[in-house]
């Protein structure tokens, strides 16, 4: 049995910050911290490589309308990588901190991104009334399936989320409309999990089983929102932490009540 891919600790506990815990919970982001690496880098990247090789149709989608945005996103990622320790950029390839060398394939921009960084990336395009999901490299879905969401507007994408009502939907749409190129945003979530599998696909009509009174894992996503200057698309990047509850700090464990209540609903 393959051991789970886990981080050793959680750097930010959103349930401990009232501003971060209520929806949509966005805050200004220092652009220099757009992408991050952590102690699970090598394991997560090995899993990403395997998923891209074996389940490409499940982890990648790109609408024709989003191709220019995907190209722009890859260029933006490549420009950012020198901010991260351990990356070596050459004209046609990148060597990652784990030593793996990745060819820069501009014909497959999202797939290249998926092999370069820990973050999943979704491209959110402006639409007539709502922004829509135009493309994604999604190796670590948290109880959703890319094929059910691609091409859909934000409100429809979040239909299965109980707290994502019409009021939240309007606020999120206003937020996406207002995102400026030079002012990215971030938010974070947290969910208790029985299963540490990062590739946690689930269709909308599938129940989310609750197996344990005390789930042993906690999954948290650091989600960033950044508008690309040329295409106008918003890059929704997701960095996933999966940690054992026992690895959380004492203060984090002692304040898990809000997350436990969410798990039971």
mmCIF file with all atom_site columns, C-alpha atoms in Angstrom, residues 17-161:
data_model
loop_
_atom_site.group_PDB
_atom_site.id
_atom_site.type_symbol
_atom_site.label_atom_id
_atom_site.label_alt_id
_atom_site.label_comp_id
_atom_site.label_asym_id
_atom_site.label_entity_id
_atom_site.label_seq_id
_atom_site.pdbx_PDB_ins_code
_atom_site.Cartn_x
_atom_site.Cartn_y
_atom_site.Cartn_z
_atom_site.occupancy
_atom_site.B_iso_or_equiv
_atom_site.pdbx_formal_charge
_atom_site.auth_seq_id
_atom_site.auth_comp_id
_atom_site.auth_asym_id
_atom_site.auth_atom_id
_atom_site.pdbx_PDB_model_num
ATOM 1   C CA . UNK A 1 17  ? -9.181  33.826 11.626  1.00 0.00 ? 17  UNK A CA 1
ATOM 2   C CA . UNK A 1 18  ? -12.801 35.100 11.506  1.00 0.00 ? 18  UNK A CA 1
ATOM 3   C CA . UNK A 1 19  ? -12.119 37.154 8.354   1.00 0.00 ? 19  UNK A CA 1
ATOM 4   C CA . UNK A 1 20  ? -10.701 34.121 6.563   1.00 0.00 ? 20  UNK A CA 1
ATOM 5   C CA . UNK A 1 21  ? -13.334 31.620 7.745   1.00 0.00 ? 21  UNK A CA 1
ATOM 6   C CA . UNK A 1 22  ? -16.480 33.348 6.501   1.00 0.00 ? 22  UNK A CA 1
ATOM 7   C CA . UNK A 1 23  ? -17.223 33.190 2.776   1.00 0.00 ? 23  UNK A CA 1
ATOM 8   C CA . UNK A 1 24  ? -15.676 34.315 0.535   1.00 0.00 ? 24  UNK A CA 1
ATOM 9   C CA . UNK A 1 25  ? -12.869 35.128 2.997   1.00 0.00 ? 25  UNK A CA 1
ATOM 10  C CA . UNK A 1 26  ? -10.524 36.761 0.506   1.00 0.00 ? 26  UNK A CA 1
ATOM 11  C CA . UNK A 1 27  ? -7.573  38.909 1.531   1.00 0.00 ? 27  UNK A CA 1
ATOM 12  C CA . UNK A 1 28  ? -4.871  40.859 -0.348  1.00 0.00 ? 28  UNK A CA 1
ATOM 13  C CA . UNK A 1 29  ? -1.935  38.728 -1.503  1.00 0.00 ? 29  UNK A CA 1
ATOM 14  C CA . UNK A 1 30  ? 1.702   39.770 -1.680  1.00 0.00 ? 30  UNK A CA 1
ATOM 15  C CA . UNK A 1 31  ? 2.445   39.053 -5.388  1.00 0.00 ? 31  UNK A CA 1
ATOM 16  C CA . UNK A 1 32  ? 5.865   37.681 -4.461  1.00 0.00 ? 32  UNK A CA 1
ATOM 17  C CA . UNK A 1 33  ? 4.127   34.814 -2.600  1.00 0.00 ? 33  UNK A CA 1
ATOM 18  C CA . UNK A 1 34  ? 1.786   33.803 -5.446  1.00 0.00 ? 34  UNK A CA 1
ATOM 19  C CA . UNK A 1 35  ? 3.225   30.269 -5.687  1.00 0.00 ? 35  UNK A CA 1
ATOM 20  C CA . UNK A 1 36  ? 4.824   28.347 -2.817  1.00 0.00 ? 36  UNK A CA 1
ATOM 21  C CA . UNK A 1 37  ? 6.637   25.094 -2.145  1.00 0.00 ? 37  UNK A CA 1
ATOM 22  C CA . UNK A 1 38  ? 6.580   22.957 0.994   1.00 0.00 ? 38  UNK A CA 1
ATOM 23  C CA . UNK A 1 39  ? 8.065   19.840 2.572   1.00 0.00 ? 39  UNK A CA 1
ATOM 24  C CA . UNK A 1 40  ? 5.852   17.500 0.486   1.00 0.00 ? 40  UNK A CA 1
ATOM 25  C CA . UNK A 1 41  ? 7.111   18.912 -2.818  1.00 0.00 ? 41  UNK A CA 1
ATOM 26  C CA . UNK A 1 42  ? 8.826   15.781 -4.105  1.00 0.00 ? 42  UNK A CA 1
ATOM 27  C CA . UNK A 1 43  ? 5.974   13.443 -3.191  1.00 0.00 ? 43  UNK A CA 1
ATOM 28  C CA . UNK A 1 44  ? 3.272   15.718 -4.543  1.00 0.00 ? 44  UNK A CA 1
ATOM 29  C CA . UNK A 1 45  ? 5.131   16.288 -7.807  1.00 0.00 ? 45  UNK A CA 1
ATOM 30  C CA . UNK A 1 46  ? 5.688   12.534 -8.265  1.00 0.00 ? 46  UNK A CA 1
ATOM 31  C CA . UNK A 1 47  ? 1.938   12.020 -7.806  1.00 0.00 ? 47  UNK A CA 1
ATOM 32  C CA . UNK A 1 48  ? 1.161   14.826 -10.238 1.00 0.00 ? 48  UNK A CA 1
ATOM 33  C CA . UNK A 1 49  ? 3.429   13.261 -12.855 1.00 0.00 ? 49  UNK A CA 1
ATOM 34  C CA . UNK A 1 50  ? 1.698   9.900  -12.411 1.00 0.00 ? 50  UNK A CA 1
ATOM 35  C CA . UNK A 1 51  ? -1.799  11.374 -12.653 1.00 0.00 ? 51  UNK A CA 1
ATOM 36  C CA . UNK A 1 52  ? -0.927  13.373 -15.770 1.00 0.00 ? 52  UNK A CA 1
ATOM 37  C CA . UNK A 1 53  ? 0.546   10.265 -17.374 1.00 0.00 ? 53  UNK A CA 1
ATOM 38  C CA . UNK A 1 54  ? -2.269  7.891  -16.409 1.00 0.00 ? 54  UNK A CA 1
ATOM 39  C CA . UNK A 1 55  ? -5.423  10.032 -16.025 1.00 0.00 ? 55  UNK A CA 1
ATOM 40  C CA . UNK A 1 56  ? -4.848  12.987 -18.344 1.00 0.00 ? 56  UNK A CA 1
ATOM 41  C CA . UNK A 1 57  ? -8.467  13.261 -19.511 1.00 0.00 ? 57  UNK A CA 1
ATOM 42  C CA . UNK A 1 58  ? -9.583  13.461 -15.875 1.00 0.00 ? 58  UNK A CA 1
ATOM 43  C CA . UNK A 1 59  ? -7.068  16.053 -14.687 1.00 0.00 ? 59  UNK A CA 1
ATOM 44  C CA . UNK A 1 60  ? -6.853  18.371 -17.723 1.00 0.00 ? 60  UNK A CA 1
ATOM 45  C CA . UNK A 1 61  ? -9.374  20.339 -19.761 1.00 0.00 ? 61  UNK A CA 1
ATOM 46  C CA . UNK A 1 62  ? -9.028  23.407 -21.961 1.00 0.00 ? 62  UNK A CA 1
ATOM 47  C CA . UNK A 1 63  ? -11.731 25.152 -23.972 1.00 0.00 ? 63  UNK A CA 1
ATOM 48  C CA . UNK A 1 64  ? -10.688 26.810 -27.259 1.00 0.00 ? 64  UNK A CA 1
ATOM 49  C CA . UNK A 1 65  ? -11.669 30.187 -25.802 1.00 0.00 ? 65  UNK A CA 1
ATOM 50  C CA . UNK A 1 66  ? -9.110  29.733 -23.012 1.00 0.00 ? 66  UNK A CA 1
ATOM 51  C CA . UNK A 1 67  ? -6.070  28.751 -25.109 1.00 0.00 ? 67  UNK A CA 1
ATOM 52  C CA . UNK A 1 68  ? -4.579  32.255 -25.161 1.00 0.00 ? 68  UNK A CA 1
ATOM 53  C CA . UNK A 1 69  ? -5.068  32.550 -21.397 1.00 0.00 ? 69  UNK A CA 1
ATOM 54  C CA . UNK A 1 70  ? -3.360  29.177 -20.871 1.00 0.00 ? 70  UNK A CA 1
ATOM 55  C CA . UNK A 1 71  ? -0.349  30.332 -22.896 1.00 0.00 ? 71  UNK A CA 1
ATOM 56  C CA . UNK A 1 72  ? -0.213  33.569 -20.932 1.00 0.00 ? 72  UNK A CA 1
ATOM 57  C CA . UNK A 1 73  ? -0.488  31.644 -17.672 1.00 0.00 ? 73  UNK A CA 1
ATOM 58  C CA . UNK A 1 74  ? 2.476   29.419 -18.562 1.00 0.00 ? 74  UNK A CA 1
ATOM 59  C CA . UNK A 1 75  ? 4.557   32.484 -19.404 1.00 0.00 ? 75  UNK A CA 1
ATOM 60  C CA . UNK A 1 76  ? 3.570   34.023 -16.065 1.00 0.00 ? 76  UNK A CA 1
ATOM 61  C CA . UNK A 1 77  ? 4.522   30.861 -14.150 1.00 0.00 ? 77  UNK A CA 1
ATOM 62  C CA . UNK A 1 78  ? 7.908   30.686 -15.879 1.00 0.00 ? 78  UNK A CA 1
ATOM 63  C CA . UNK A 1 79  ? 8.597   34.315 -15.005 1.00 0.00 ? 79  UNK A CA 1
ATOM 64  C CA . UNK A 1 80  ? 7.696   33.648 -11.370 1.00 0.00 ? 80  UNK A CA 1
ATOM 65  C CA . UNK A 1 81  ? 9.750   30.478 -10.797 1.00 0.00 ? 81  UNK A CA 1
ATOM 66  C CA . UNK A 1 82  ? 13.039  32.329 -10.045 1.00 0.00 ? 82  UNK A CA 1
ATOM 67  C CA . UNK A 1 83  ? 11.290  33.549 -6.869  1.00 0.00 ? 83  UNK A CA 1
ATOM 68  C CA . UNK A 1 84  ? 11.226  29.953 -5.601  1.00 0.00 ? 84  UNK A CA 1
ATOM 69  C CA . UNK A 1 85  ? 14.326  28.217 -4.294  1.00 0.00 ? 85  UNK A CA 1
ATOM 70  C CA . UNK A 1 86  ? 15.649  25.258 -6.251  1.00 0.00 ? 86  UNK A CA 1
ATOM 71  C CA . UNK A 1 87  ? 14.273  25.946 -9.731  1.00 0.00 ? 87  UNK A CA 1
ATOM 72  C CA . UNK A 1 88  ? 16.712  26.216 -12.635 1.00 0.00 ? 88  UNK A CA 1
ATOM 73  C CA . UNK A 1 89  ? 15.321  27.734 -15.834 1.00 0.00 ? 89  UNK A CA 1
ATOM 74  C CA . UNK A 1 90  ? 16.822  27.101 -19.248 1.00 0.00 ? 90  UNK A CA 1
ATOM 75  C CA . UNK A 1 91  ? 15.602  28.072 -22.708 1.00 0.00 ? 91  UNK A CA 1
ATOM 76  C CA . UNK A 1 92  ? 13.567  24.923 -23.339 1.00 0.00 ? 92  UNK A CA 1
ATOM 77  C CA . UNK A 1 93  ? 13.313  23.242 -19.954 1.00 0.00 ? 93  UNK A CA 1
ATOM 78  C CA . UNK A 1 94  ? 13.038  23.738 -16.202 1.00 0.00 ? 94  UNK A CA 1
ATOM 79  C CA . UNK A 1 95  ? 14.755  21.703 -13.504 1.00 0.00 ? 95  UNK A CA 1
ATOM 80  C CA . UNK A 1 96  ? 12.558  21.455 -10.424 1.00 0.00 ? 96  UNK A CA 1
ATOM 81  C CA . UNK A 1 97  ? 13.792  21.476 -6.800  1.00 0.00 ? 97  UNK A CA 1
ATOM 82  C CA . UNK A 1 98  ? 13.449  17.674 -6.725  1.00 0.00 ? 98  UNK A CA 1
ATOM 83  C CA . UNK A 1 99  ? 15.876  17.386 -9.654  1.00 0.00 ? 99  UNK A CA 1
ATOM 84  C CA . UNK A 1 100 ? 13.303  16.448 -12.302 1.00 0.00 ? 100 UNK A CA 1
ATOM 85  C CA . UNK A 1 101 ? 13.734  18.180 -15.650 1.00 0.00 ? 101 UNK A CA 1
ATOM 86  C CA . UNK A 1 102 ? 10.543  19.331 -17.378 1.00 0.00 ? 102 UNK A CA 1
ATOM 87  C CA . UNK A 1 103 ? 10.421  20.310 -21.048 1.00 0.00 ? 103 UNK A CA 1
ATOM 88  C CA . UNK A 1 104 ? 8.606   23.585 -21.719 1.00 0.00 ? 104 UNK A CA 1
ATOM 89  C CA . UNK A 1 105 ? 5.833   22.523 -24.082 1.00 0.00 ? 105 UNK A CA 1
ATOM 90  C CA . UNK A 1 106 ? 4.006   25.671 -25.136 1.00 0.00 ? 106 UNK A CA 1
ATOM 91  C CA . UNK A 1 107 ? 1.549   23.612 -27.170 1.00 0.00 ? 107 UNK A CA 1
ATOM 92  C CA . UNK A 1 108 ? 0.391   22.029 -23.884 1.00 0.00 ? 108 UNK A CA 1
ATOM 93  C CA . UNK A 1 109 ? 0.600   24.971 -21.480 1.00 0.00 ? 109 UNK A CA 1
ATOM 94  C CA . UNK A 1 110 ? -1.562  23.707 -18.612 1.00 0.00 ? 110 UNK A CA 1
ATOM 95  C CA . UNK A 1 111 ? 0.013   20.271 -18.668 1.00 0.00 ? 111 UNK A CA 1
ATOM 96  C CA . UNK A 1 112 ? 3.453   21.886 -18.496 1.00 0.00 ? 112 UNK A CA 1
ATOM 97  C CA . UNK A 1 113 ? 2.301   24.000 -15.555 1.00 0.00 ? 113 UNK A CA 1
ATOM 98  C CA . UNK A 1 114 ? 0.970   20.876 -13.854 1.00 0.00 ? 114 UNK A CA 1
ATOM 99  C CA . UNK A 1 115 ? 4.402   19.276 -14.087 1.00 0.00 ? 115 UNK A CA 1
ATOM 100 C CA . UNK A 1 116 ? 6.229   22.363 -12.815 1.00 0.00 ? 116 UNK A CA 1
ATOM 101 C CA . UNK A 1 117 ? 4.441   23.461 -9.648  1.00 0.00 ? 117 UNK A CA 1
ATOM 102 C CA . UNK A 1 118 ? 2.523   21.999 -6.718  1.00 0.00 ? 118 UNK A CA 1
ATOM 103 C CA . UNK A 1 119 ? -0.493  24.195 -7.402  1.00 0.00 ? 119 UNK A CA 1
ATOM 104 C CA . UNK A 1 120 ? -3.468  23.139 -9.456  1.00 0.00 ? 120 UNK A CA 1
ATOM 105 C CA . UNK A 1 121 ? -4.508  25.912 -11.841 1.00 0.00 ? 121 UNK A CA 1
ATOM 106 C CA . UNK A 1 122 ? -7.989  26.841 -13.075 1.00 0.00 ? 122 UNK A CA 1
ATOM 107 C CA . UNK A 1 123 ? -8.563  29.544 -15.691 1.00 0.00 ? 123 UNK A CA 1
ATOM 108 C CA . UNK A 1 124 ? -11.679 31.605 -15.018 1.00 0.00 ? 124 UNK A CA 1
ATOM 109 C CA . UNK A 1 125 ? -12.849 33.587 -18.043 1.00 0.00 ? 125 UNK A CA 1
ATOM 110 C CA . UNK A 1 126 ? -15.114 36.656 -18.056 1.00 0.00 ? 126 UNK A CA 1
ATOM 111 C CA . UNK A 1 127 ? -18.575 35.763 -19.384 1.00 0.00 ? 127 UNK A CA 1
ATOM 112 C CA . UNK A 1 128 ? -21.715 37.644 -20.321 1.00 0.00 ? 128 UNK A CA 1
ATOM 113 C CA . UNK A 1 129 ? -23.175 37.483 -16.803 1.00 0.00 ? 129 UNK A CA 1
ATOM 114 C CA . UNK A 1 130 ? -20.760 35.307 -14.821 1.00 0.00 ? 130 UNK A CA 1
ATOM 115 C CA . UNK A 1 131 ? -17.181 34.159 -15.054 1.00 0.00 ? 131 UNK A CA 1
ATOM 116 C CA . UNK A 1 132 ? -16.822 30.603 -16.382 1.00 0.00 ? 132 UNK A CA 1
ATOM 117 C CA . UNK A 1 133 ? -14.280 27.820 -15.957 1.00 0.00 ? 133 UNK A CA 1
ATOM 118 C CA . UNK A 1 134 ? -12.364 27.796 -19.243 1.00 0.00 ? 134 UNK A CA 1
ATOM 119 C CA . UNK A 1 135 ? -9.566  25.368 -18.463 1.00 0.00 ? 135 UNK A CA 1
ATOM 120 C CA . UNK A 1 136 ? -7.735  23.584 -15.672 1.00 0.00 ? 136 UNK A CA 1
ATOM 121 C CA . UNK A 1 137 ? -4.966  21.267 -14.654 1.00 0.00 ? 137 UNK A CA 1
ATOM 122 C CA . UNK A 1 138 ? -6.544  19.658 -11.598 1.00 0.00 ? 138 UNK A CA 1
ATOM 123 C CA . UNK A 1 139 ? -4.579  16.787 -10.093 1.00 0.00 ? 139 UNK A CA 1
ATOM 124 C CA . UNK A 1 140 ? -5.866  17.226 -6.541  1.00 0.00 ? 140 UNK A CA 1
ATOM 125 C CA . UNK A 1 141 ? -9.652  17.777 -6.746  1.00 0.00 ? 141 UNK A CA 1
ATOM 126 C CA . UNK A 1 142 ? -11.356 18.145 -3.372  1.00 0.00 ? 142 UNK A CA 1
ATOM 127 C CA . UNK A 1 143 ? -14.605 16.228 -3.883  1.00 0.00 ? 143 UNK A CA 1
ATOM 128 C CA . UNK A 1 144 ? -15.411 17.516 -7.364  1.00 0.00 ? 144 UNK A CA 1
ATOM 129 C CA . UNK A 1 145 ? -14.902 16.408 -10.941 1.00 0.00 ? 145 UNK A CA 1
ATOM 130 C CA . UNK A 1 146 ? -13.436 18.621 -13.651 1.00 0.00 ? 146 UNK A CA 1
ATOM 131 C CA . UNK A 1 147 ? -15.577 17.176 -16.434 1.00 0.00 ? 147 UNK A CA 1
ATOM 132 C CA . UNK A 1 148 ? -18.741 18.325 -14.604 1.00 0.00 ? 148 UNK A CA 1
ATOM 133 C CA . UNK A 1 149 ? -17.473 21.888 -14.124 1.00 0.00 ? 149 UNK A CA 1
ATOM 134 C CA . UNK A 1 150 ? -15.626 22.829 -17.327 1.00 0.00 ? 150 UNK A CA 1
ATOM 135 C CA . UNK A 1 151 ? -17.444 25.553 -19.268 1.00 0.00 ? 151 UNK A CA 1
ATOM 136 C CA . UNK A 1 152 ? -19.868 26.208 -16.391 1.00 0.00 ? 152 UNK A CA 1
ATOM 137 C CA . UNK A 1 153 ? -20.417 29.591 -14.672 1.00 0.00 ? 153 UNK A CA 1
ATOM 138 C CA . UNK A 1 154 ? -19.361 30.122 -11.070 1.00 0.00 ? 154 UNK A CA 1
ATOM 139 C CA . UNK A 1 155 ? -22.831 29.829 -9.540  1.00 0.00 ? 155 UNK A CA 1
ATOM 140 C CA . UNK A 1 156 ? -23.479 26.530 -11.297 1.00 0.00 ? 156 UNK A CA 1
ATOM 141 C CA . UNK A 1 157 ? -20.029 25.205 -10.389 1.00 0.00 ? 157 UNK A CA 1
ATOM 142 C CA . UNK A 1 158 ? -20.722 25.778 -6.692  1.00 0.00 ? 158 UNK A CA 1
ATOM 143 C CA . UNK A 1 159 ? -24.327 24.505 -6.735  1.00 0.00 ? 159 UNK A CA 1
ATOM 144 C CA . UNK A 1 160 ? -23.531 21.491 -4.479  1.00 0.00 ? 160 UNK A CA 1
ATOM 145 C CA . UNK A 1 161 ? -21.938 23.730 -1.803  1.00 0.00 ? 161 UNK A CA 1
#
